[in-house]
mmCIF file of C-alpha atoms in Angstrom:
data_model
loop_
_atom_site.group_PDB
_atom_site.id
_atom_site.type_symbol
_atom_site.label_atom_id
_atom_site.label_comp_id
_atom_site.label_asym_id
_atom_site.label_seq_id
_atom_site.Cartn_x
_atom_site.Cartn_y
_atom_site.Cartn_z
ATOM 1 C CA MET A 1 144.133 290.364 144.982
ATOM 2 C CA LYS A 2 140.848 292.128 145.697
ATOM 3 C CA ALA A 3 140.539 295.683 146.952
ATOM 4 C CA ILE A 4 137.989 298.009 148.433
ATOM 5 C CA PHE A 5 138.643 301.503 147.149
ATOM 6 C CA LEU A 6 137.508 304.281 149.455
ATOM 7 C CA ASP A 7 136.788 307.916 148.810
ATOM 8 C CA ARG A 8 138.208 310.137 151.554
ATOM 9 C CA ASP A 9 136.075 313.234 152.243
ATOM 10 C CA GLY A 10 132.536 312.319 153.264
ATOM 11 C CA THR A 11 133.331 308.600 153.361
ATOM 12 C CA ILE A 12 136.237 308.173 155.809
ATOM 13 C CA ASN A 13 136.360 311.645 157.320
ATOM 14 C CA VAL A 14 133.700 314.282 157.898
ATOM 15 C CA GLU A 15 133.462 316.464 154.814
ATOM 16 C CA GLN A 16 134.369 320.126 155.294
ATOM 17 C CA PRO A 17 132.252 322.905 153.712
ATOM 18 C CA GLN A 18 135.043 323.781 151.263
ATOM 19 C CA TYR A 19 138.202 321.688 151.457
ATOM 20 C CA LEU A 20 140.073 319.924 154.228
ATOM 21 C CA THR A 21 143.108 322.217 154.388
ATOM 22 C CA SER A 22 144.349 321.688 157.927
ATOM 23 C CA ILE A 23 145.168 318.748 160.165
ATOM 24 C CA GLU A 24 143.065 320.291 162.951
ATOM 25 C CA LYS A 25 139.903 319.847 160.852
ATOM 26 C CA LEU A 26 140.557 316.162 160.125
ATOM 27 C CA ASP A 27 137.650 314.341 161.804
ATOM 28 C CA ILE A 28 137.551 310.616 161.051
ATOM 29 C CA MET A 29 134.077 309.083 161.231
ATOM 30 C CA ASP A 30 133.702 306.492 164.002
ATOM 31 C CA GLU A 31 132.463 303.839 161.552
ATOM 32 C CA ALA A 32 135.620 304.164 159.447
ATOM 33 C CA TYR A 33 137.819 302.470 162.046
ATOM 34 C CA ASP A 34 135.733 299.295 162.187
ATOM 35 C CA ALA A 35 135.162 299.331 158.423
ATOM 36 C CA ILE A 36 138.862 299.493 157.581
ATOM 37 C CA ARG A 37 139.655 296.780 160.140
ATOM 38 C CA LEU A 38 137.025 294.530 158.516
ATOM 39 C CA ILE A 39 138.531 295.174 155.094
ATOM 40 C CA GLN A 40 141.964 293.995 156.192
ATOM 41 C CA GLU A 41 140.650 291.083 158.302
ATOM 42 C CA ASN A 42 138.896 289.776 155.194
ATOM 43 C CA HIS A 43 142.017 289.977 153.021
ATOM 44 C CA PHE A 44 141.085 292.906 150.815
ATOM 45 C CA LYS A 45 143.443 295.790 150.140
ATOM 46 C CA SER A 46 142.097 299.074 151.550
ATOM 47 C CA ILE A 47 142.983 301.866 149.156
ATOM 48 C CA VAL A 48 141.961 305.516 149.252
ATOM 49 C CA VAL A 49 141.342 307.319 145.944
ATOM 50 C CA THR A 50 140.603 311.011 146.407
ATOM 51 C CA ASN A 51 140.269 314.101 144.226
ATOM 52 C CA GLN A 52 142.153 316.974 145.860
ATOM 53 C CA SER A 53 141.802 319.890 143.449
ATOM 54 C CA CYS A 54 142.499 322.222 146.379
ATOM 55 C CA VAL A 55 146.182 321.596 145.530
ATOM 56 C CA GLY A 56 145.739 322.596 141.880
ATOM 57 C CA ARG A 57 143.702 325.621 142.921
ATOM 58 C CA GLY A 58 146.527 326.807 145.189
ATOM 59 C CA LEU A 59 144.490 326.423 148.395
ATOM 60 C CA LEU A 60 146.716 323.697 149.854
ATOM 61 C CA GLU A 61 150.379 322.872 149.356
ATOM 62 C CA GLU A 62 151.113 319.244 148.488
ATOM 63 C CA PRO A 63 153.401 318.703 151.529
ATOM 64 C CA LEU A 64 150.508 319.677 153.837
ATOM 65 C CA LEU A 65 148.161 317.317 151.976
ATOM 66 C CA GLN A 66 150.695 314.538 152.544
ATOM 67 C CA LYS A 67 150.886 315.502 156.237
ATOM 68 C CA ILE A 68 147.066 315.298 156.469
ATOM 69 C CA HIS A 69 147.246 311.810 154.943
ATOM 70 C CA GLU A 70 150.034 310.770 157.333
ATOM 71 C CA THR A 71 147.939 312.009 160.264
ATOM 72 C CA MET A 72 144.872 310.130 159.013
ATOM 73 C CA ARG A 73 146.906 306.923 158.663
ATOM 74 C CA HIS A 74 148.386 307.401 162.140
ATOM 75 C CA ARG A 75 144.977 307.981 163.775
ATOM 76 C CA LEU A 76 143.536 304.939 162.025
ATOM 77 C CA ALA A 77 146.552 302.810 162.995
ATOM 78 C CA GLU A 78 146.126 303.787 166.648
ATOM 79 C CA LYS A 79 142.877 301.801 166.476
ATOM 80 C CA LYS A 80 144.397 298.954 164.436
ATOM 81 C CA ALA A 81 142.887 300.123 161.133
ATOM 82 C CA TYR A 82 145.445 300.255 158.332
ATOM 83 C CA LEU A 83 145.297 301.645 154.811
ATOM 84 C CA ASP A 84 147.397 299.933 152.145
ATOM 85 C CA SER A 85 147.744 303.065 149.984
ATOM 86 C CA ILE A 86 146.412 306.554 149.380
ATOM 87 C CA TYR A 87 146.207 307.888 145.823
ATOM 88 C CA TYR A 88 145.181 311.454 145.146
ATOM 89 C CA CYS A 89 144.599 313.652 142.140
ATOM 90 C CA PRO A 90 145.895 317.193 142.764
ATOM 91 C CA HIS A 91 144.558 318.600 139.475
ATOM 92 C CA ARG A 92 141.751 321.063 138.848
ATOM 93 C CA PRO A 93 138.751 319.662 136.924
ATOM 94 C CA ASP A 94 139.658 321.707 133.821
ATOM 95 C CA GLU A 95 143.185 320.259 133.526
ATOM 96 C CA GLY A 96 142.076 317.116 131.691
ATOM 97 C CA CYS A 97 144.276 314.697 133.644
ATOM 98 C CA MET A 98 143.728 310.937 133.590
ATOM 99 C CA CYS A 99 143.700 310.525 137.371
ATOM 100 C CA ARG A 100 140.765 312.711 138.442
ATOM 101 C CA LYS A 101 137.631 310.718 139.208
ATOM 102 C CA PRO A 102 135.491 309.793 137.298
ATOM 103 C CA LYS A 103 138.517 308.827 135.174
ATOM 104 C CA THR A 104 140.312 305.662 136.175
ATOM 105 C CA GLY A 105 143.996 306.595 136.451
ATOM 106 C CA MET A 106 144.232 306.160 140.237
ATOM 107 C CA PHE A 107 142.530 302.749 140.039
ATOM 108 C CA GLU A 108 144.805 301.593 137.225
ATOM 109 C CA GLN A 109 147.913 302.725 139.106
ATOM 110 C CA ALA A 110 146.765 300.917 142.263
ATOM 111 C CA ALA A 111 145.979 297.768 140.260
ATOM 112 C CA ARG A 112 149.501 297.754 138.789
ATOM 113 C CA GLU A 113 151.255 298.493 142.075
ATOM 114 C CA HIS A 114 149.223 296.057 144.217
ATOM 115 C CA GLN A 115 148.320 293.352 141.638
ATOM 116 C CA ILE A 116 144.614 294.084 142.109
ATOM 117 C CA ASP A 117 141.896 292.383 140.089
ATOM 118 C CA LEU A 118 139.577 295.336 139.469
ATOM 119 C CA LYS A 119 136.693 293.086 138.378
ATOM 120 C CA GLN A 120 136.717 291.507 141.864
ATOM 121 C CA SER A 121 136.985 294.864 143.649
ATOM 122 C CA TYR A 122 134.670 297.576 144.983
ATOM 123 C CA MET A 123 134.416 301.358 145.282
ATOM 124 C CA ILE A 124 132.756 303.106 148.238
ATOM 125 C CA GLY A 125 132.024 306.822 147.975
ATOM 126 C CA ASP A 126 129.519 309.600 148.579
ATOM 127 C CA LYS A 127 129.539 311.413 145.217
ATOM 128 C CA GLU A 128 128.276 310.549 141.752
ATOM 129 C CA PHE A 129 131.822 310.800 140.355
ATOM 130 C CA ASP A 130 132.944 308.133 142.886
ATOM 131 C CA ILE A 131 130.306 305.743 141.589
ATOM 132 C CA LEU A 132 130.999 306.634 137.960
ATOM 133 C CA ALA A 133 134.755 306.171 138.473
ATOM 134 C CA GLY A 134 134.152 302.767 140.025
ATOM 135 C CA LYS A 135 131.895 301.730 137.153
ATOM 136 C CA ASN A 136 134.413 303.059 134.601
ATOM 137 C CA ALA A 137 137.134 300.943 136.247
ATOM 138 C CA GLY A 138 134.924 297.825 136.230
ATOM 139 C CA LEU A 139 134.268 297.766 139.987
ATOM 140 C CA LYS A 140 131.079 297.131 141.916
ATOM 141 C CA THR A 141 130.037 300.307 143.723
ATOM 142 C CA VAL A 142 128.444 301.419 146.982
ATOM 143 C CA LEU A 143 127.074 304.900 147.619
ATOM 144 C CA VAL A 144 127.242 305.948 151.272
ATOM 145 C CA LEU A 145 124.750 308.485 152.606
ATOM 146 C CA THR A 146 127.365 310.294 154.709
ATOM 147 C CA GLY A 147 129.100 313.413 153.376
ATOM 148 C CA GLY A 148 127.364 314.381 150.153
ATOM 149 C CA GLY A 149 125.641 311.013 149.762
ATOM 150 C CA GLU A 150 122.123 312.147 150.680
ATOM 151 C CA ASN A 151 122.330 314.963 148.131
ATOM 152 C CA THR A 152 123.910 312.676 145.531
ATOM 153 C CA LEU A 153 121.026 310.242 145.936
ATOM 154 C CA LYS A 154 118.459 312.986 145.245
ATOM 155 C CA TYR A 155 120.058 313.978 141.956
ATOM 156 C CA PHE A 156 121.461 310.651 140.831
ATOM 157 C CA SER A 157 121.615 310.082 137.113
ATOM 158 C CA LYS A 158 119.277 307.415 135.778
ATOM 159 C CA LYS A 159 122.233 306.046 133.787
ATOM 160 C CA ILE A 160 124.596 305.661 136.732
ATOM 161 C CA GLN A 161 123.364 303.605 139.654
ATOM 162 C CA PRO A 162 125.407 302.132 142.507
ATOM 163 C CA ASP A 163 125.183 298.412 143.184
ATOM 164 C CA PHE A 164 124.165 299.201 146.766
ATOM 165 C CA ILE A 165 123.324 302.200 148.966
ATOM 166 C CA ALA A 166 124.515 302.136 152.583
ATOM 167 C CA PRO A 167 124.059 304.564 155.482
ATOM 168 C CA ASN A 168 127.827 304.670 156.140
ATOM 169 C CA ILE A 169 131.192 303.086 155.336
ATOM 170 C CA LEU A 170 130.823 300.295 157.903
ATOM 171 C CA GLU A 171 127.479 299.132 156.514
ATOM 172 C CA ALA A 172 128.937 299.372 153.000
ATOM 173 C CA VAL A 173 131.810 297.057 153.934
ATOM 174 C CA LYS A 174 129.430 294.636 155.667
ATOM 175 C CA TRP A 175 127.319 294.480 152.487
ATOM 176 C CA ILE A 176 130.415 293.830 150.368
ATOM 177 C CA LEU A 177 131.518 291.007 152.650
ATOM 178 C CA SER A 178 128.039 289.469 152.708
ATOM 179 C CA SER A 179 127.889 289.585 148.893
ATOM 180 C CA GLN A 180 131.109 287.597 148.481
ATOM 181 C CA SER A 181 130.669 284.084 147.156
ATOM 182 C CA HIS A 182 132.971 282.385 149.675
ATOM 183 C CA SER A 183 131.575 280.798 152.801
ATOM 184 C CA PRO A 184 130.325 283.189 155.521
ATOM 185 C CA LYS A 185 132.371 281.278 158.098
ATOM 186 C CA ASN A 186 135.509 282.680 156.413
ATOM 187 C CA GLN A 187 134.321 286.243 156.915
ATOM 188 C CA LYS A 188 134.716 288.387 159.977
ATOM 189 C CA ILE A 189 131.777 290.751 160.272
#
């Protein structure tokens, strides 16, 4: 099974200045609905992997984070866009966990639970650690210019380069689908 892993803040929803700590501030980007529909129509798993250190910092209780994720899934589903799973790392950067991007714990867990072939999968995100995490997990990567993507592009490490740069999540998914080796007539773009 192939998957497209998606960062949350700045990729699916509009990034907040600090952290997304309330349901009222959840603003899903218009392109995300079509992008996630395309993912599922083309038989990829759509899986969110997101660092949420606001939990570890005491700025957000885990039950509220789960409620935010439930609300996001519900809003997407209202427009026939479905996520297969959401994985999150609640730890602060200094805790040394194995799940926080750019480490690969969330990807490995998803691969086990969904029988995903990571080498045939992709990561879409707006931060350098999204791209690095994808590379570390053996995925092809796409940097989106939404959220922090424009800033990430300015300061990108010479060592870490995405496979593609897209203006938004929808164009990222379209590029992924066009880069697949199977016949274009099997794709829905």
